[in-house]
mmCIF file of C-alpha atoms and ligand atoms in Angstrom:
data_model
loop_
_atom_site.group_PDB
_atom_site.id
_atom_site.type_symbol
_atom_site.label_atom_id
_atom_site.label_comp_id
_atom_site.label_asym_id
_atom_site.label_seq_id
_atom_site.Cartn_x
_atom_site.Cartn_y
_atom_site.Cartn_z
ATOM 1 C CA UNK A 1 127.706 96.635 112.992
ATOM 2 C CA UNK A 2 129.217 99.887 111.148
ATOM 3 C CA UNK A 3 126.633 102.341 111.583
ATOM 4 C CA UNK A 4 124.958 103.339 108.867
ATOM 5 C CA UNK A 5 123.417 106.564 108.528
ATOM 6 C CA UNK A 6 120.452 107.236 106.238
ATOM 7 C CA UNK A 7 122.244 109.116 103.542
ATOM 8 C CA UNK A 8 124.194 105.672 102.886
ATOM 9 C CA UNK A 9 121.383 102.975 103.127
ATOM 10 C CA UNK A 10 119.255 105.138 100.908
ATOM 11 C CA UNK A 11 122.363 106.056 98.316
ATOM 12 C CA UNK A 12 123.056 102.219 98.455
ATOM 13 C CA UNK A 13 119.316 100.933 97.954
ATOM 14 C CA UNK A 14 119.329 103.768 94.862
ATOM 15 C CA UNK A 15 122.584 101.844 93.542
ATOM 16 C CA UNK A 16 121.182 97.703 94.669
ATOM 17 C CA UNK A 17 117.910 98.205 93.332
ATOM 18 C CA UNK A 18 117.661 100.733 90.992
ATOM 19 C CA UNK A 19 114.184 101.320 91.826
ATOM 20 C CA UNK A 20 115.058 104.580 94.624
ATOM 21 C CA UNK A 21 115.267 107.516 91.802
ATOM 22 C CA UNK A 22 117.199 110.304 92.473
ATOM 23 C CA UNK A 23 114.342 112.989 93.689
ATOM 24 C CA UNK A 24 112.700 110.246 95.847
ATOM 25 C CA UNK A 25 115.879 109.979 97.288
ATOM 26 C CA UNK A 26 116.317 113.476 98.223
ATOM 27 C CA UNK A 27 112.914 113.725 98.962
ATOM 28 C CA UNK A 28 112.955 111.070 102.101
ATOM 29 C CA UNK A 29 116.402 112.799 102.855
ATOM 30 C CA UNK A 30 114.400 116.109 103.023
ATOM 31 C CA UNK A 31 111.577 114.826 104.774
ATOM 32 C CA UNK A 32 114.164 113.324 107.393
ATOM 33 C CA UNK A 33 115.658 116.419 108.085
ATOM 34 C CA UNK A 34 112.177 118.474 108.783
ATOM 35 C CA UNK A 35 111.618 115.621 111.373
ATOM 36 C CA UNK A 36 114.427 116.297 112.851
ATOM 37 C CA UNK A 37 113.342 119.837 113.524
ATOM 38 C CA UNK A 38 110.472 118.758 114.906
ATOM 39 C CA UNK A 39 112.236 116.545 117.521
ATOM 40 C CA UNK A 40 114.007 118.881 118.535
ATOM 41 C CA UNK A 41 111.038 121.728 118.596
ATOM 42 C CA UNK A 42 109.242 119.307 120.651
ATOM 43 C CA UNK A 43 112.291 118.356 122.671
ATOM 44 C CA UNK A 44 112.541 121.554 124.292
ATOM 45 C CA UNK A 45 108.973 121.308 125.849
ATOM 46 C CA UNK A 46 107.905 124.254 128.022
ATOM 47 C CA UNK A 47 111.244 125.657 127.779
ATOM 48 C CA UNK A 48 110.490 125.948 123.650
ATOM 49 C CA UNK A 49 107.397 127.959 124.357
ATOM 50 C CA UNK A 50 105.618 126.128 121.749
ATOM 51 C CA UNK A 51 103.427 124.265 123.639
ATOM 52 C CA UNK A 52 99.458 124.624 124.341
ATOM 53 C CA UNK A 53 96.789 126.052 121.546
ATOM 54 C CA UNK A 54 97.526 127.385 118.471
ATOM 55 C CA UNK A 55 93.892 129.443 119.013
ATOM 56 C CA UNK A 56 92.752 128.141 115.493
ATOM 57 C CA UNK A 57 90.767 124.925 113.969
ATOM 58 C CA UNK A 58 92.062 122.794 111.173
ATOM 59 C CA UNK A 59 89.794 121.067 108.350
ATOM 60 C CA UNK A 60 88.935 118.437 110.862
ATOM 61 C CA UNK A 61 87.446 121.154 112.805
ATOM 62 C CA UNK A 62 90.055 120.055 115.759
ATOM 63 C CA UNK A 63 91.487 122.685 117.782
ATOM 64 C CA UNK A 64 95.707 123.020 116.913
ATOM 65 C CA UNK A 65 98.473 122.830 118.609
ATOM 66 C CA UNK A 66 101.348 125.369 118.255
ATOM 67 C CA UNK A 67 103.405 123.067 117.636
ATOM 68 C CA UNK A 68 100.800 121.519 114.873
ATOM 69 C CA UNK A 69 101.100 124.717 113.014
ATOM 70 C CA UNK A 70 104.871 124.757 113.835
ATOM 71 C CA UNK A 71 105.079 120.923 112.258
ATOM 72 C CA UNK A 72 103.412 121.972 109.240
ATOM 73 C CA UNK A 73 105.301 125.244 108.523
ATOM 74 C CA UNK A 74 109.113 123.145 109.008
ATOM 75 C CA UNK A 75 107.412 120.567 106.515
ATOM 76 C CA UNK A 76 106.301 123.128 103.806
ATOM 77 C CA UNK A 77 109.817 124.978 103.871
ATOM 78 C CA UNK A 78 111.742 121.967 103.750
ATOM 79 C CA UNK A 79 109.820 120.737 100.368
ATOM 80 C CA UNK A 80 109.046 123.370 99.016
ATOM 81 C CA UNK A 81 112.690 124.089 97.247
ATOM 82 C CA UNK A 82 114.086 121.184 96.378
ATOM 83 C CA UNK A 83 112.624 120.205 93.191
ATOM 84 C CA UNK A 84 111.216 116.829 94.226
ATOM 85 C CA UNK A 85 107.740 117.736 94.622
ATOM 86 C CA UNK A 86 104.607 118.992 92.552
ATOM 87 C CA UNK A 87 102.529 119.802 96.092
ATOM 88 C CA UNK A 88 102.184 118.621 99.074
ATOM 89 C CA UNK A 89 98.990 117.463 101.274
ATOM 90 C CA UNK A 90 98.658 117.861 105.245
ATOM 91 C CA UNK A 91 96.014 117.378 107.552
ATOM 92 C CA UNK A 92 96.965 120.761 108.780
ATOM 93 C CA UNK A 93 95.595 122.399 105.344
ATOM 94 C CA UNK A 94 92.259 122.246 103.992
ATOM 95 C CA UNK A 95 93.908 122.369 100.138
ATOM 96 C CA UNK A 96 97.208 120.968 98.295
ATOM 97 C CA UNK A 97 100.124 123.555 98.546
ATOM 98 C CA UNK A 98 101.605 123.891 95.029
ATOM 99 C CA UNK A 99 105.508 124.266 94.882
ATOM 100 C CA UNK A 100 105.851 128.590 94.386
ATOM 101 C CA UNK A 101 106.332 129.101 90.600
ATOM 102 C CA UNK A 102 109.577 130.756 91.853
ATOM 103 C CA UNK A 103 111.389 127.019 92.521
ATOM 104 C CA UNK A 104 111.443 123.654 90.332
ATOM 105 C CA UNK A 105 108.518 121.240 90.067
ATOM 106 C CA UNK A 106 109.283 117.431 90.792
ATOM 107 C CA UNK A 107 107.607 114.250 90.080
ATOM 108 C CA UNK A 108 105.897 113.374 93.458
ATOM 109 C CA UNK A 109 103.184 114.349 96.084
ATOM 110 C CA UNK A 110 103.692 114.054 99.606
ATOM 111 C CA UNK A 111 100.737 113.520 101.913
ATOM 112 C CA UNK A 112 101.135 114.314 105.406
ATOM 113 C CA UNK A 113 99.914 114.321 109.326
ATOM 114 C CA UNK A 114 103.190 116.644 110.709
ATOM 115 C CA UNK A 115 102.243 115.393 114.168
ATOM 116 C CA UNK A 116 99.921 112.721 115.030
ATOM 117 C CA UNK A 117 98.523 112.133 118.439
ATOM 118 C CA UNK A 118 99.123 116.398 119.607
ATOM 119 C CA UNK A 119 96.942 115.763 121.907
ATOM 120 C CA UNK A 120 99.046 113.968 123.904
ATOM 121 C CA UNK A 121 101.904 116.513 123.775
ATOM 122 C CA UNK A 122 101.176 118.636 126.726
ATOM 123 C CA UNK A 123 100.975 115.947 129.347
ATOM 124 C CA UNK A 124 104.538 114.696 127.520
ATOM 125 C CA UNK A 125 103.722 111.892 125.697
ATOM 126 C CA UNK A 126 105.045 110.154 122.530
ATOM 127 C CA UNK A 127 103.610 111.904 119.246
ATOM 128 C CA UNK A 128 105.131 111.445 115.540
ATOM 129 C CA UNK A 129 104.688 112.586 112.303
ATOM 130 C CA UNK A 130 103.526 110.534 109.263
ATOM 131 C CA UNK A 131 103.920 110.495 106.038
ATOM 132 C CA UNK A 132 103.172 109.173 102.540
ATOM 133 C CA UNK A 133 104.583 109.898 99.132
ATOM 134 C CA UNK A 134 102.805 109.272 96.013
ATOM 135 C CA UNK A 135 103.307 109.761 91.778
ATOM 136 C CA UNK A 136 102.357 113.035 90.102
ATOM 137 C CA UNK A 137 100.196 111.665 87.729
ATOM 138 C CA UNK A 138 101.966 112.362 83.966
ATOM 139 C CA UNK A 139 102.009 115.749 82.776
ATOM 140 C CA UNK A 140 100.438 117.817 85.402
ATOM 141 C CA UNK A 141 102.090 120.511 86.813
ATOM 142 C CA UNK A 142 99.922 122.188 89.013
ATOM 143 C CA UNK A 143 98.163 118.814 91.098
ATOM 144 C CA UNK A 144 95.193 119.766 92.787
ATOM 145 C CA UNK A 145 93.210 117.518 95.351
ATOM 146 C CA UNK A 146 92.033 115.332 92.872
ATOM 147 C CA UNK A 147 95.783 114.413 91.659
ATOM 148 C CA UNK A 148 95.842 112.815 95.255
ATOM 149 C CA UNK A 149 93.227 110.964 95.449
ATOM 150 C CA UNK A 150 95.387 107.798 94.600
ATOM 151 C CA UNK A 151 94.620 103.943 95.906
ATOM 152 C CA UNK A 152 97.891 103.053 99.606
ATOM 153 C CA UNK A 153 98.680 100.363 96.443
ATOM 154 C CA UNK A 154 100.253 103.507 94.296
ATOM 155 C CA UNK A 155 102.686 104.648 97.285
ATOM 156 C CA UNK A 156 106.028 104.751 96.396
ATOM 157 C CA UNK A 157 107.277 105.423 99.753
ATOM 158 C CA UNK A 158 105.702 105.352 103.319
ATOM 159 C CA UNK A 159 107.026 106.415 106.677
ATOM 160 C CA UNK A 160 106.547 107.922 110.219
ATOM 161 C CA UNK A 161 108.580 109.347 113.170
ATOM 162 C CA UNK A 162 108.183 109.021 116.759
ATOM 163 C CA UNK A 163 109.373 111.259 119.450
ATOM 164 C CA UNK A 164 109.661 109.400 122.182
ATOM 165 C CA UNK A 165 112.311 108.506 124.920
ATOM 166 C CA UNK A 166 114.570 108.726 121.196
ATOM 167 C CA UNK A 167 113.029 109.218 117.981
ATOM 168 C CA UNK A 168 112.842 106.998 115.827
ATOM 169 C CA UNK A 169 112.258 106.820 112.210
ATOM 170 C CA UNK A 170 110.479 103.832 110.632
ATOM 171 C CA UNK A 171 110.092 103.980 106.478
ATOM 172 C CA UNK A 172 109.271 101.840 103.464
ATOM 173 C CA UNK A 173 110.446 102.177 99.849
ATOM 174 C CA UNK A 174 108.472 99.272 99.116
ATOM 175 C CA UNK A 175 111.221 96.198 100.103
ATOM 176 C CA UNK A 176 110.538 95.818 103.789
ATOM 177 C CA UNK A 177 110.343 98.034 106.705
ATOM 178 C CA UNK A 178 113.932 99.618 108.408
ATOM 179 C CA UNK A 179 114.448 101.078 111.798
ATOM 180 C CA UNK A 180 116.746 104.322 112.234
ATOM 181 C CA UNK A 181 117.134 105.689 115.568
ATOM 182 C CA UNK A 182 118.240 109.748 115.822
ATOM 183 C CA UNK A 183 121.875 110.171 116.921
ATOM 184 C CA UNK A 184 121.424 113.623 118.145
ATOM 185 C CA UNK A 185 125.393 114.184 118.519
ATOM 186 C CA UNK A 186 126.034 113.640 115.108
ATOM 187 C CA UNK A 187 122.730 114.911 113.582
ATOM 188 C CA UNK A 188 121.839 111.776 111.789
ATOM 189 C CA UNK A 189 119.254 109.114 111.257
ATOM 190 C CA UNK A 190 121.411 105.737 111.566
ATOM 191 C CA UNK A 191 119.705 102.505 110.871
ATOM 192 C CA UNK A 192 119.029 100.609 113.860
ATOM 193 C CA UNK A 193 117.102 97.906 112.325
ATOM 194 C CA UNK A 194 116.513 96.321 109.166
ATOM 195 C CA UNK A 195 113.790 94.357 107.951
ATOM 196 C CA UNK A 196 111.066 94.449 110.696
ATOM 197 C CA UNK A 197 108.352 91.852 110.989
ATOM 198 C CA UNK A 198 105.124 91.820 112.680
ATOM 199 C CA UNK A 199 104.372 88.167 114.744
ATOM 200 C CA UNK A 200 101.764 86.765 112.713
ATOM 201 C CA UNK A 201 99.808 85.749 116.228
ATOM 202 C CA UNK A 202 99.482 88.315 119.336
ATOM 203 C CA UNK A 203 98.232 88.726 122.645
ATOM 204 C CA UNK A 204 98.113 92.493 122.855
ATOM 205 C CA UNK A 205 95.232 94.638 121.749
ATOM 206 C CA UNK A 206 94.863 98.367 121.408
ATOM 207 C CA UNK A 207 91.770 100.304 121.250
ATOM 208 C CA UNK A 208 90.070 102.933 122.993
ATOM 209 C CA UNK A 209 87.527 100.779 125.693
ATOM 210 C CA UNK A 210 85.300 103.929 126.211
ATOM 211 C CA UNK A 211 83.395 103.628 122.880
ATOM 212 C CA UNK A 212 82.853 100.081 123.301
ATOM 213 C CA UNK A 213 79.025 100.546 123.602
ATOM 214 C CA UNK A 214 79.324 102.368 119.788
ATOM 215 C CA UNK A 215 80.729 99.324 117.979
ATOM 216 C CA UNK A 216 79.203 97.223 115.803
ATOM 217 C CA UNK A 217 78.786 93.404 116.609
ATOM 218 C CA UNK A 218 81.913 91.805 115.222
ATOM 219 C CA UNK A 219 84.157 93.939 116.952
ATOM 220 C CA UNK A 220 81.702 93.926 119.953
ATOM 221 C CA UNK A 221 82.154 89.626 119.994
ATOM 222 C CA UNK A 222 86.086 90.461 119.086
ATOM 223 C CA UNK A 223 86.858 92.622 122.116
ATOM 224 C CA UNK A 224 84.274 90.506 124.009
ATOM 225 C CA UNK A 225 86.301 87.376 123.548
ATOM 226 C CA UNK A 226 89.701 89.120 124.339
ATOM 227 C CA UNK A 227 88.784 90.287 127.519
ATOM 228 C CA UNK A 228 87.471 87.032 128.586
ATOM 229 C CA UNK A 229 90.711 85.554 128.163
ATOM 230 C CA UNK A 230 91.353 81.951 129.482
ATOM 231 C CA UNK A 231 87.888 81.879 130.545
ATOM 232 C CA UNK A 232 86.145 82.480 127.423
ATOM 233 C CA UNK A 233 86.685 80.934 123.340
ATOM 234 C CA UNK A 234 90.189 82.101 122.656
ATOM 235 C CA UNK A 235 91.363 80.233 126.011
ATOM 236 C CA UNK A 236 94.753 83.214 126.796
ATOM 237 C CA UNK A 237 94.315 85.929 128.326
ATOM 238 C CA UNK A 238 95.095 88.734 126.581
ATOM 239 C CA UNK A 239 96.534 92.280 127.410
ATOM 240 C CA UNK A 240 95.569 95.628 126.265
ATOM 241 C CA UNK A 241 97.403 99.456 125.601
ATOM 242 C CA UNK A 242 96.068 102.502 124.296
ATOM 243 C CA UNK A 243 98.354 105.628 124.058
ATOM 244 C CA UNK A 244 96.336 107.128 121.869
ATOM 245 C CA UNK A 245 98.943 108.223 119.513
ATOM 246 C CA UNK A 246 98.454 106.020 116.302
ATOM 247 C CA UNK A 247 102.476 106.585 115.570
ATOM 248 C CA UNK A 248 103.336 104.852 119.377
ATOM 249 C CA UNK A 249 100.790 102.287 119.110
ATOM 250 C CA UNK A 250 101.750 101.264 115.707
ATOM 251 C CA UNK A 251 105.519 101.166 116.432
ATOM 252 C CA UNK A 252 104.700 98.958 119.475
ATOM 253 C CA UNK A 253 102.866 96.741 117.039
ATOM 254 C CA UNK A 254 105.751 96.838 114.831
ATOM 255 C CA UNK A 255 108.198 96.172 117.576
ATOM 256 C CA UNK A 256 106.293 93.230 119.328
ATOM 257 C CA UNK A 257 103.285 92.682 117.405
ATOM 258 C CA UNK A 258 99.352 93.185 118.357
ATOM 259 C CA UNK A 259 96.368 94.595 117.026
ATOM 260 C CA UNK A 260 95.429 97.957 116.527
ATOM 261 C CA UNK A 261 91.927 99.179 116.218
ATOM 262 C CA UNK A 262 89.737 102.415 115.391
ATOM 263 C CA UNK A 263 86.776 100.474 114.169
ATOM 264 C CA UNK A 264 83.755 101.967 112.773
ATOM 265 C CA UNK A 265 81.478 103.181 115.549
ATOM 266 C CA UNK A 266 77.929 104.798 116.115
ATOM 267 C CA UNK A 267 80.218 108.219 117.085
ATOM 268 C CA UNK A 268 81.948 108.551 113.884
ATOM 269 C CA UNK A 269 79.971 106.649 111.362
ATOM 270 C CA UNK A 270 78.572 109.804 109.608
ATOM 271 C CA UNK A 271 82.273 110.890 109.050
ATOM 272 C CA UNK A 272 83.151 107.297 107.785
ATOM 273 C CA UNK A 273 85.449 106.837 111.342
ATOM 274 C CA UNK A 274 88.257 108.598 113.506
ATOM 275 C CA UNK A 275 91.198 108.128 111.700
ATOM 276 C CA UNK A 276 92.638 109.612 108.318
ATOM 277 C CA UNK A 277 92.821 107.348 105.124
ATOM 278 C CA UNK A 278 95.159 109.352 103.033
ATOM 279 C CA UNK A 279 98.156 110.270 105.462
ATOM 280 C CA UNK A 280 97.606 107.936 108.702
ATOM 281 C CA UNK A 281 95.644 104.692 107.148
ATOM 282 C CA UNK A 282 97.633 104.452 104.109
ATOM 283 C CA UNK A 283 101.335 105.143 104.684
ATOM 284 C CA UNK A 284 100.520 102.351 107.962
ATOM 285 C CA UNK A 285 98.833 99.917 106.031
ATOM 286 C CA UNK A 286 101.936 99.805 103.626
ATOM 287 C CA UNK A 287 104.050 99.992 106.277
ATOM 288 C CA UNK A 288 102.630 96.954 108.485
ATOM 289 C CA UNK A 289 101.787 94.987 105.352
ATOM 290 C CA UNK A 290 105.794 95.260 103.879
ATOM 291 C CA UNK A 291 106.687 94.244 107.484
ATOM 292 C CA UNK A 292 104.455 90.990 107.376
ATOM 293 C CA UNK A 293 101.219 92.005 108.741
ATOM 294 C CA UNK A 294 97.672 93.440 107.431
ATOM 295 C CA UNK A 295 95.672 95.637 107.620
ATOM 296 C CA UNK A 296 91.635 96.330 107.029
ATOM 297 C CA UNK A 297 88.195 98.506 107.834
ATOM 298 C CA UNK A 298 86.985 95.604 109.068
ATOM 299 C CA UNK A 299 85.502 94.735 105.754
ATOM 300 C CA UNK A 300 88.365 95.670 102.937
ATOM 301 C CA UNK A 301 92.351 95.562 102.583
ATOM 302 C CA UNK A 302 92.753 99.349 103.603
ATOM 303 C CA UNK A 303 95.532 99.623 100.574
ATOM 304 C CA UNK A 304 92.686 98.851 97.747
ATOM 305 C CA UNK A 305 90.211 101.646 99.223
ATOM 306 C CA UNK A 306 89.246 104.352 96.618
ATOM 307 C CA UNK A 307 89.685 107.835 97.800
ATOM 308 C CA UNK A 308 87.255 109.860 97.081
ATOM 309 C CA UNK A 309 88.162 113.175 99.489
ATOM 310 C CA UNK A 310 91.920 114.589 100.598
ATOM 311 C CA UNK A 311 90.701 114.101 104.612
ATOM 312 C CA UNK A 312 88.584 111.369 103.953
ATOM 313 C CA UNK A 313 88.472 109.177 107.355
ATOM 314 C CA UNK A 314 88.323 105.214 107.332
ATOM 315 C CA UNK A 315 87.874 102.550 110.086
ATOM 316 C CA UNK A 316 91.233 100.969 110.735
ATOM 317 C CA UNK A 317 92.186 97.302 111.839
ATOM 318 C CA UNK A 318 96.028 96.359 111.294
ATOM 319 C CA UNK A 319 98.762 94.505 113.108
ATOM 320 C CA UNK A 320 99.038 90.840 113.461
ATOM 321 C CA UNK A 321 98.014 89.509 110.088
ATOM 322 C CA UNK A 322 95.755 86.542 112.367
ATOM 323 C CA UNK A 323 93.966 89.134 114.220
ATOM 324 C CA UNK A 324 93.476 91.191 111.966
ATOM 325 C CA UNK A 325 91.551 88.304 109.363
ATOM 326 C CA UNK A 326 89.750 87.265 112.613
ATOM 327 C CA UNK A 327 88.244 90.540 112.882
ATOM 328 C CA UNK A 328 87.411 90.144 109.170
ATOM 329 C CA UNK A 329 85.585 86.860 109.343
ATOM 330 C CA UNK A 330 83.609 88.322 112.140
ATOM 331 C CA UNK A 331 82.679 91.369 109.548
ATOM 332 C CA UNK A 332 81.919 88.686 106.857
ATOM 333 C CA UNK A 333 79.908 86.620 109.138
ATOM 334 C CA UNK A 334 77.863 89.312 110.511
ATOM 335 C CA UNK A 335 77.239 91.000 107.143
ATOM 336 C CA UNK A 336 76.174 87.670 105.900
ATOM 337 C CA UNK A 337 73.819 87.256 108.724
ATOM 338 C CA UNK A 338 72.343 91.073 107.996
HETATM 339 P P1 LIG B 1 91.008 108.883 120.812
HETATM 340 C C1 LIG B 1 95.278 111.246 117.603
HETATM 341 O O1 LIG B 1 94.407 112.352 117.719
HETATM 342 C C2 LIG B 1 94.613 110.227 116.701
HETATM 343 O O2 LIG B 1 94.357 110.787 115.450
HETATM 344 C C3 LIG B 1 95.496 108.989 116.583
HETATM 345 O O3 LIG B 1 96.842 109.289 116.661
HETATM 346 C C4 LIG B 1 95.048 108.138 117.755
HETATM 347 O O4 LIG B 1 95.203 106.742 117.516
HETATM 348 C C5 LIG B 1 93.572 108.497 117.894
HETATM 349 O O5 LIG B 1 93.398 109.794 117.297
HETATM 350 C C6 LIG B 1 93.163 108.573 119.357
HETATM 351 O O6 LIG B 1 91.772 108.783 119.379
HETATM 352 O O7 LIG B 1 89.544 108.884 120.435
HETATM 353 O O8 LIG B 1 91.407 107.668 121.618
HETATM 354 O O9 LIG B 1 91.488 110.174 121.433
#
């Protein structure tokens, strides 16, 4: 197959479907190219000097990385120029950043986690960045949180990176999900796979097993019934990975199928659950629902959910779309029961 690089697929999707406008265009293109920096930031490891603490807290109140801060800054220079954007939303800042008065104002807002899983960076394991990018509601030029605050349905666009053994970009303009894998000798993102699909049945599980005494009952029976395997209801055994990196555990899924779960718990209930609905839950929900699969809290389709904050945090179910409704029922059955 001729390779293509990224600038091509995306120039031809603009000219096929006539639904990739020009700014979004250059926008993905843009966003691309700061993940590239970031690979190769992270590539150099040690040797970088950009590993360990940052010294500071973000809005989560978790301690950052350098290389969090780092992630963040290549994002915000690489937008903020280009014309594409009205502001732009990270998990590393507690506010929108609004496009400087001093460059061109575009038509979208992208919503950010510049890398996912930074935990897992000093002991060398796969991290990623996600992203989402959503419509500037009409007429407003300086977007505040509020402007955001937009149902996964309204994403235009939907992506993430991982920096693994080769990084990897996986993205969504809303007609299916396409692989392109970082050719570091020429400096471009060439598409490795089109189309990918998530097996509609699984035997793979991912969740973190040391807060299994904080779940609620459905998921309690779910897990329960996994890790009984042939000897218990589901009659397979089952298998289970947790790299605690959403961005590798979703690209597995999307790779080879499986479940992924941060389900509500007793720990995080008063914060609504672990994970982010605005740039992790969303721009993955879109992205394992256009490739096939689905993706809930447990109790509705994540893409419907209403935001109501910027770092608003949701329980997350999503992978194999029969999995994922078993978990569902279980909600449904339990709730019914309550
Ligand atoms: P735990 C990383 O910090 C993250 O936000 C996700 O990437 C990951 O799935 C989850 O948290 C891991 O959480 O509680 O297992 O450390």
């Amino acid at each position: 197959m001729k390779a293509v690089a990224l600038t091509r697929f995306l120039i031809e999707a603009q000219r096929e479907r006539g639904q990739l406008a020009p700014d979004l265009r250059l926008l993905i293109e843009i966003v691309a190219r700061a993940c590239k920096s970031i690979s190769h930031a992270i590539g150099k490891g040690e040797l970088g000097g950009v590993l360990g603490s940052a010294g500071s807290t973000n809005v989560q109140g978790e301690a950052q990385k350098k290389l969090d801060v780092l992630s963040n800054e290549i994002f915000l220079d690489a937008n903020e120029w280009g014309g594409h954007l009205a502001a732009l939303a990270s998990e590393e800042m507690d506010d929108p950043h609004l496009i400087p008065h001093r460059y061109p104002k575009g038509n979208y807002l992208l919503v950010f986690d510049p890398l996912d899983g930074s935990s897992n960076i000093d002991v060398n394991v796969s991290v990623g960045t996600i992203f989402s990018v959503l419509r500037c509601p009409e007429g407003i030029t300086e977007p505040n949180a509020e402007h955001f605050l937009q149902p996964g349905v309204k994403q235009v666009a939907a992506g993430y990176t991982v920096y693994g053994p080769s990084t990897l970009l996986i993205l969504t303009l809303g007609d299916g999900v396409h692989q392109f894998t970082l050719d570091r000798e020429l400096g471009s993102f060439v598409l490795t796979k089109r189309n990918l699909r998530i097996a509609e049945d699984t035997s793979e599980f991912a969740i973190n097993m040391s807060n299994q005494r904080h779940w609620e009952p459905p998921v309690q029976r779910y897990i329960d019934e996994l890790v009984a395997g042939k000897t218990g209801p589901r009659e397979r055994d089952f298998n289970m990975r947790w790299v605690a990196s959403m961005v590798a555990d979703v690209h597995r899924i999307m790779t080879r199928g499986g479940i992924f779960m941060y389900p509500l718990d007793a720990k995080t209930r008063d914060k609504g659950g672990k994970l982010r609905l605005m740039y992790e839950a969303n721009p993955m929900a879109m992205l394992v629902e256009q490739a096939g699969g689905a993706a809930s809290t447990g109790r509705q389709r994540i893409l419907d959910l209403a935001p109501a904050a910027l770092h608003q945090r949701v329980p997350v179910i999503l992978g194999s779309r029969n999995e994922v409704e078993r978990v569902v029922s279980y909600h449904r059955s339990y709730d019914q029961q309550s």
